[in-house]
XYZ file of N, CA, C and O in Angstrom:
480
model
N -14.043 -120.878 -104.520
C -13.319 -122.072 -104.091
C -13.696 -123.231 -105.002
O -14.856 -123.580 -105.130
N -12.701 -123.831 -105.626
C -12.943 -124.940 -106.548
C -12.957 -126.255 -105.787
O -12.086 -126.513 -104.954
N -13.931 -127.080 -106.084
C -13.984 -128.438 -105.534
C -14.259 -129.407 -106.667
O -15.004 -129.100 -107.603
N -13.650 -130.574 -106.567
C -13.921 -131.643 -107.516
C -14.780 -132.678 -106.799
O -14.400 -133.164 -105.722
N -15.915 -133.000 -107.396
C -16.844 -133.946 -106.785
C -16.947 -135.170 -107.671
O -17.333 -135.075 -108.843
N -16.596 -136.303 -107.104
C -16.599 -137.559 -107.844
C -17.865 -138.344 -107.543
O -18.436 -138.254 -106.452
N -18.249 -139.160 -108.498
C -19.391 -140.045 -108.316
C -19.253 -141.239 -109.242
O -18.422 -141.229 -110.156
N -20.068 -142.269 -108.987
C -20.112 -143.414 -109.879
C -19.435 -144.664 -109.367
O -19.519 -145.718 -110.000
N -18.743 -144.564 -108.258
C -18.106 -145.759 -107.712
C -19.140 -146.718 -107.146
O -20.322 -146.406 -107.040
N -18.679 -147.906 -106.783
C -19.582 -148.889 -106.207
C -19.023 -150.284 -106.275
O -17.828 -150.478 -106.512
N -19.912 -151.232 -106.068
C -19.569 -152.656 -106.090
C -20.088 -153.270 -107.378
O -21.254 -153.087 -107.737
N -19.223 -154.009 -108.054
C -19.611 -154.650 -109.310
C -18.924 -156.005 -109.401
O -17.839 -156.206 -108.827
N -19.545 -156.918 -110.107
C -18.928 -158.223 -110.318
C -17.867 -158.137 -111.398
O -17.914 -157.267 -112.281
N -16.925 -159.052 -111.331
C -15.886 -159.125 -112.359
C -16.535 -159.247 -113.736
O -17.511 -159.973 -113.915
N -15.980 -158.504 -114.686
C -16.545 -158.468 -116.024
C -17.551 -157.356 -116.231
O -17.941 -157.066 -117.370
N -17.948 -156.715 -115.163
C -18.926 -155.652 -115.245
C -18.311 -154.305 -115.591
O -17.114 -154.203 -115.870
N -19.156 -153.274 -115.550
C -18.739 -151.935 -115.934
C -19.188 -150.909 -114.902
O -20.198 -151.103 -114.211
N -18.432 -149.844 -114.822
C -18.790 -148.666 -114.036
C -18.338 -147.435 -114.799
O -17.371 -147.493 -115.559
N -19.041 -146.332 -114.548
C -18.636 -145.061 -115.131
C -18.469 -144.054 -114.002
O -19.410 -143.725 -113.298
N -17.231 -143.559 -113.874
C -16.936 -142.543 -112.871
C -17.059 -141.160 -113.492
O -16.744 -140.969 -114.668
N -17.508 -140.223 -112.682
C -17.590 -138.825 -113.094
C -16.869 -137.958 -112.076
O -16.839 -138.277 -110.889
N -16.322 -136.859 -112.547
C -15.660 -135.902 -111.670
C -15.981 -134.513 -112.210
O -15.540 -134.148 -113.305
N -16.742 -133.769 -111.438
C -17.185 -132.445 -111.869
C -16.600 -131.373 -110.972
O -16.554 -131.526 -109.748
N -16.177 -130.286 -111.591
C -15.620 -129.166 -110.851
C -16.698 -128.140 -110.558
O -17.476 -127.770 -111.439
N -16.731 -127.701 -109.311
C -17.581 -126.561 -108.955
C -16.688 -125.370 -108.712
O -15.577 -125.518 -108.219
N -17.159 -124.195 -109.083
C -16.312 -123.024 -108.965
C -15.639 -122.718 -110.290
O -15.736 -123.480 -111.246
N -14.912 -121.639 -110.345
C -14.309 -121.162 -111.584
C -12.851 -121.576 -111.679
O -12.078 -121.354 -110.752
N -12.508 -122.179 -112.799
C -11.119 -122.558 -113.082
C -10.648 -121.751 -114.276
O -11.310 -121.751 -115.314
N -9.499 -121.100 -114.150
C -9.019 -120.219 -115.205
C -8.691 -121.009 -116.467
O -9.137 -120.677 -117.556
N -7.895 -122.055 -116.309
C -7.499 -122.847 -117.478
C -7.159 -124.264 -117.045
O -6.286 -124.456 -116.202
N -7.834 -125.231 -117.636
C -7.542 -126.632 -117.345
C -6.544 -127.143 -118.373
O -6.808 -127.104 -119.569
N -5.412 -127.616 -117.895
C -4.376 -128.136 -118.779
C -4.673 -129.585 -119.143
O -4.569 -129.994 -120.295
N -5.030 -130.368 -118.124
C -5.311 -131.785 -118.332
C -6.112 -132.312 -117.154
O -6.168 -131.690 -116.093
N -6.717 -133.480 -117.382
C -7.492 -134.134 -116.331
C -6.999 -135.558 -116.214
O -6.728 -136.216 -117.237
N -6.870 -136.027 -114.993
C -6.316 -137.352 -114.748
C -7.231 -138.154 -113.823
O -7.940 -137.596 -112.995
N -7.107 -139.471 -113.956
C -7.672 -140.391 -112.970
C -6.532 -141.206 -112.375
O -5.700 -141.742 -113.115
N -6.503 -141.282 -111.067
C -5.549 -142.098 -110.326
C -6.331 -143.138 -109.524
O -7.533 -143.013 -109.298
N -5.600 -144.152 -109.062
C -6.195 -145.078 -108.124
C -5.169 -145.482 -107.075
O -3.971 -145.430 -107.330
N -5.684 -145.887 -105.922
C -4.804 -146.241 -104.814
C -5.432 -147.356 -103.997
O -6.643 -147.356 -103.753
N -4.589 -148.306 -103.586
C -4.998 -149.369 -102.674
C -4.147 -149.257 -101.427
O -3.120 -148.577 -101.412
N -4.544 -149.965 -100.352
C -3.755 -149.893 -99.107
C -2.320 -150.385 -99.269
O -1.444 -150.009 -98.492
N -2.083 -151.225 -100.284
C -0.752 -151.812 -100.424
C 0.047 -151.217 -101.582
O 1.199 -151.598 -101.786
N -0.540 -150.291 -102.322
C 0.161 -149.715 -103.468
C 0.147 -148.204 -103.396
O -0.775 -147.597 -102.850
N 1.175 -147.608 -103.994
C 1.173 -146.155 -104.127
C 0.099 -145.734 -105.120
O -0.330 -146.523 -105.965
N -0.308 -144.483 -104.993
C -1.278 -143.962 -105.951
C -0.680 -144.028 -107.351
O 0.448 -143.585 -107.579
N -1.436 -144.593 -108.287
C -0.929 -144.735 -109.645
C -1.835 -144.014 -110.636
O -3.058 -143.959 -110.461
N -1.206 -143.495 -111.669
C -1.941 -142.812 -112.731
C -2.601 -143.852 -113.629
O -1.925 -144.745 -114.139
N -3.899 -143.719 -113.812
C -4.661 -144.684 -114.603
C -4.888 -144.160 -116.020
O -4.706 -144.896 -116.989
N -5.299 -142.908 -116.127
C -5.619 -142.342 -117.440
C -5.522 -140.831 -117.380
O -5.751 -140.227 -116.328
N -5.195 -140.234 -118.530
C -5.084 -138.789 -118.648
C -5.719 -138.328 -119.939
O -5.709 -139.063 -120.936
N -6.227 -137.095 -119.918
C -6.719 -136.474 -121.141
C -6.320 -135.002 -121.096
O -6.532 -134.321 -120.096
N -5.715 -134.524 -122.175
C -5.256 -133.141 -122.224
C -6.373 -132.228 -122.724
O -7.413 -132.689 -123.200
N -6.109 -130.933 -122.662
C -7.075 -129.970 -123.171
C -7.297 -130.149 -124.668
O -8.362 -129.812 -125.191
N -6.299 -130.693 -125.348
C -6.416 -130.944 -126.775
C -7.089 -132.252 -127.114
O -7.313 -132.552 -128.284
N -7.369 -133.054 -126.097
C -8.066 -134.311 -126.315
C -7.180 -135.539 -126.406
O -7.666 -136.656 -126.587
N -5.878 -135.364 -126.270
C -4.980 -136.516 -126.293
C -5.149 -137.320 -125.018
O -5.271 -136.756 -123.931
N -5.138 -138.632 -125.172
C -5.339 -139.511 -124.019
C -4.143 -140.436 -123.827
O -3.388 -140.716 -124.768
N -4.005 -140.899 -122.610
C -2.957 -141.844 -122.280
C -3.483 -142.744 -121.172
O -4.269 -142.297 -120.328
N -3.036 -144.007 -121.198
C -3.542 -144.985 -120.254
C -2.406 -145.819 -119.669
O -1.401 -146.095 -120.342
N -2.615 -146.266 -118.451
C -1.713 -147.254 -117.882
C -1.884 -148.554 -118.664
O -2.979 -148.868 -119.136
N -0.809 -149.298 -118.792
C -0.866 -150.544 -119.559
C -1.926 -151.496 -119.009
O -2.575 -152.221 -119.762
N -2.110 -151.463 -117.702
C -3.026 -152.402 -117.059
C -4.492 -152.156 -117.404
O -5.331 -153.027 -117.179
N -4.815 -150.975 -117.954
C -6.214 -150.665 -118.242
C -6.470 -150.405 -119.723
O -7.616 -150.190 -120.122
N -5.426 -150.421 -120.528
C -5.598 -150.170 -121.962
C -6.567 -151.178 -122.576
O -6.487 -152.380 -122.315
N -7.474 -150.652 -123.372
C -8.461 -151.503 -124.018
C -9.688 -151.765 -123.169
O -10.691 -152.285 -123.669
N -9.634 -151.401 -121.886
C -10.774 -151.628 -120.990
C -11.362 -150.313 -120.465
O -12.575 -150.241 -120.260
N -10.527 -149.334 -120.233
C -10.974 -148.053 -119.682
C -10.904 -146.976 -120.764
O -10.017 -147.003 -121.617
N -11.841 -146.038 -120.691
C -11.844 -144.909 -121.610
C -12.078 -143.627 -120.830
O -13.062 -143.524 -120.090
N -11.167 -142.666 -121.008
C -11.321 -141.366 -120.372
C -11.912 -140.398 -121.389
O -11.570 -140.436 -122.575
N -12.814 -139.551 -120.919
C -13.404 -138.533 -121.785
C -13.722 -137.308 -120.943
O -13.643 -137.361 -119.709
N -14.067 -136.210 -121.604
C -14.319 -134.988 -120.846
C -15.418 -134.180 -121.508
O -15.692 -134.324 -122.701
N -16.044 -133.340 -120.727
C -17.027 -132.369 -121.213
C -16.538 -131.012 -120.730
O -16.712 -130.662 -119.564
N -15.906 -130.260 -121.614
C -15.321 -128.984 -121.212
C -16.378 -128.004 -120.719
O -16.143 -127.248 -119.778
N -17.518 -128.015 -121.344
C -18.577 -127.078 -120.961
C -19.035 -127.313 -119.526
O -19.446 -126.378 -118.836
N -18.952 -128.562 -119.093
C -19.385 -128.908 -117.737
C -18.206 -129.065 -116.783
O -18.409 -129.423 -115.621
N -16.991 -128.837 -117.275
C -15.777 -129.040 -116.452
C -15.839 -130.398 -115.761
O -15.654 -130.514 -114.543
N -16.106 -131.405 -116.565
C -16.298 -132.745 -116.038
C -15.441 -133.736 -116.815
O -15.313 -133.623 -118.040
N -14.874 -134.678 -116.090
C -14.124 -135.760 -116.705
C -14.780 -137.078 -116.314
O -15.317 -137.206 -115.205
N -14.745 -138.028 -117.228
C -15.368 -139.321 -117.018
C -14.336 -140.436 -117.179
O -13.328 -140.276 -117.872
N -14.619 -141.555 -116.548
C -13.812 -142.750 -116.761
C -14.774 -143.919 -116.916
O -15.412 -144.336 -115.945
N -14.892 -144.401 -118.144
C -15.705 -145.577 -118.422
C -14.833 -146.803 -118.216
O -13.791 -146.928 -118.874
N -15.252 -147.670 -117.322
C -14.462 -148.842 -116.983
C -15.254 -150.097 -117.354
O -16.328 -150.345 -116.794
N -14.729 -150.855 -118.296
C -15.360 -152.088 -118.749
C -14.473 -153.285 -118.411
O -13.292 -153.127 -118.124
N -15.062 -154.460 -118.477
C -14.313 -155.700 -118.217
C -13.524 -155.593 -116.916
O -12.332 -155.919 -116.867
N -14.182 -155.138 -115.890
C -13.495 -154.915 -114.615
C -13.003 -156.223 -114.007
O -13.641 -157.272 -114.144
N -11.868 -156.116 -113.343
C -11.219 -157.255 -112.700
C -11.101 -156.989 -111.201
O -11.054 -155.815 -110.780
N -11.008 -158.035 -110.394
C -10.836 -157.809 -108.955
C -9.633 -156.935 -108.634
O -9.680 -156.156 -107.669
N -8.593 -157.029 -109.431
C -7.402 -156.201 -109.169
C -7.604 -154.728 -109.495
O -6.729 -153.901 -109.215
N -8.755 -154.376 -110.065
C -9.075 -152.963 -110.267
C -9.641 -152.336 -109.000
O -9.831 -151.115 -108.938
N -9.924 -153.141 -107.993
C -10.456 -152.621 -106.744
C -9.506 -151.594 -106.142
O -8.321 -151.866 -105.943
N -10.028 -150.411 -105.880
C -9.194 -149.309 -105.381
C -10.085 -148.102 -105.099
O -11.267 -148.086 -105.451
N -9.485 -147.099 -104.486
C -10.113 -145.787 -104.416
C -9.611 -144.999 -105.625
O -8.404 -144.907 -105.843
N -10.529 -144.467 -106.387
C -10.192 -143.713 -107.588
C -10.306 -142.211 -107.294
O -11.295 -141.753 -106.716
N -9.302 -141.471 -107.734
C -9.246 -140.021 -107.524
C -9.110 -139.324 -108.873
O -8.362 -139.790 -109.752
N -9.781 -138.206 -109.015
C -9.561 -137.382 -110.196
C -8.658 -136.207 -109.823
O -8.608 -135.797 -108.658
N -7.972 -135.706 -110.821
C -7.114 -134.543 -110.633
C -7.231 -133.640 -111.845
O -7.206 -134.119 -112.987
N -7.391 -132.351 -111.599
C -7.364 -131.360 -112.670
C -6.042 -130.601 -112.562
O -5.737 -130.012 -111.510
N -5.277 -130.627 -113.621
C -4.054 -129.819 -113.694
C -4.433 -128.496 -114.359
O -4.918 -128.490 -115.494
N -4.155 -127.389 -113.648
C -4.652 -126.107 -114.146
C -3.575 -125.036 -114.135
O -2.523 -125.182 -113.491
N -3.859 -123.984 -114.875
C -3.086 -122.750 -114.799
C -3.976 -121.685 -114.176
O -5.155 -121.570 -114.517
N -3.387 -120.901 -113.287
C -4.104 -119.755 -112.741
C -3.878 -118.552 -113.642
O -3.073 -118.594 -114.568
N -4.570 -117.469 -113.361
C -4.475 -116.270 -114.192
C -3.061 -115.689 -114.197
O -2.633 -115.079 -115.183
N -2.312 -115.926 -113.113
C -0.947 -115.393 -113.041
C 0.060 -116.339 -113.688
O 1.265 -116.102 -113.627
N -0.438 -117.415 -114.291
C 0.433 -118.354 -114.978
C 0.942 -119.487 -114.108
O 1.593 -120.418 -114.606
N 0.675 -119.441 -112.829
C 1.157 -120.497 -111.942
C 0.329 -121.756 -112.124
O -0.829 -121.717 -112.550
N 0.945 -122.884 -111.818
C 0.276 -124.167 -111.914
C -0.367 -124.507 -110.578
O 0.158 -124.188 -109.509
N -1.508 -125.198 -110.676
C -2.160 -125.671 -109.464
C -2.947 -126.920 -109.794
O -3.613 -126.981 -110.835
N -2.858 -127.907 -108.923
C -3.584 -129.163 -109.106
C -4.720 -129.258 -108.095
O -4.527 -129.018 -106.899
N -5.889 -129.638 -108.594
C -7.044 -129.901 -107.732
C -7.311 -131.400 -107.709
O -7.237 -132.058 -108.755
N -7.639 -131.907 -106.529
C -7.920 -133.327 -106.362
C -9.361 -133.537 -105.899
O -9.884 -132.751 -105.105
N -9.953 -134.631 -106.361
C -11.236 -135.053 -105.838
C -11.064 -135.788 -104.520
O -9.946 -136.082 -104.103
N -12.175 -136.106 -103.891
C -12.147 -136.723 -102.569
C -11.978 -138.231 -102.639
O -11.694 -138.871 -101.622
N -12.131 -138.795 -103.824
C -11.977 -140.241 -103.988
C -13.313 -140.956 -103.984
O -14.241 -140.565 -103.271
N -13.397 -141.994 -104.789
C -14.585 -142.830 -104.822
C -14.159 -144.288 -104.869
O -13.245 -144.645 -105.614
N -14.803 -145.112 -104.053
C -14.407 -146.512 -103.929
C -14.982 -147.333 -105.071
O -16.184 -147.266 -105.364
N -14.133 -148.120 -105.683
C -14.548 -149.112 -106.682
C -14.152 -150.483 -106.164
O -12.972 -150.709 -105.855
N -15.108 -151.371 -106.040
C -14.851 -152.718 -105.560
C -15.372 -153.716 -106.586
O -16.545 -153.652 -106.974
N -14.477 -154.590 -107.029
C -14.824 -155.590 -108.035
C -14.749 -156.962 -107.378
O -13.675 -157.380 -106.931
N -15.865 -157.656 -107.328
C -15.904 -158.973 -106.698
C -15.666 -160.065 -107.734
O -16.033 -159.933 -108.899
N -15.056 -161.150 -107.273
C -14.748 -162.255 -108.194
C -15.870 -163.265 -108.240
O -16.812 -163.216 -107.476
């Protein structure tokens, strides 16, 4: 049974930094890409950053230049380095692994979420 375990959230002042981690336990046949999403009570879950198996990255416009996504394939772990944090970055952050199973079917795994709170 695969589980994604997130860590690194917390409370930080505006302008500060946090580093989120998301590690998979269990065996995954093939990881296609890894994503970070965030959600607030008043907004739909939004895609913040993505990294493919080939290392290509993509970011939401609101975080470009401030957030960096990276991965450690050997550890099945994805990271999100968040710098110059703003109060509007306050949200629950979720990781997602997009995978292929051995039969070729697609399956997405989600983390449980970690709270990030940025004070002004």
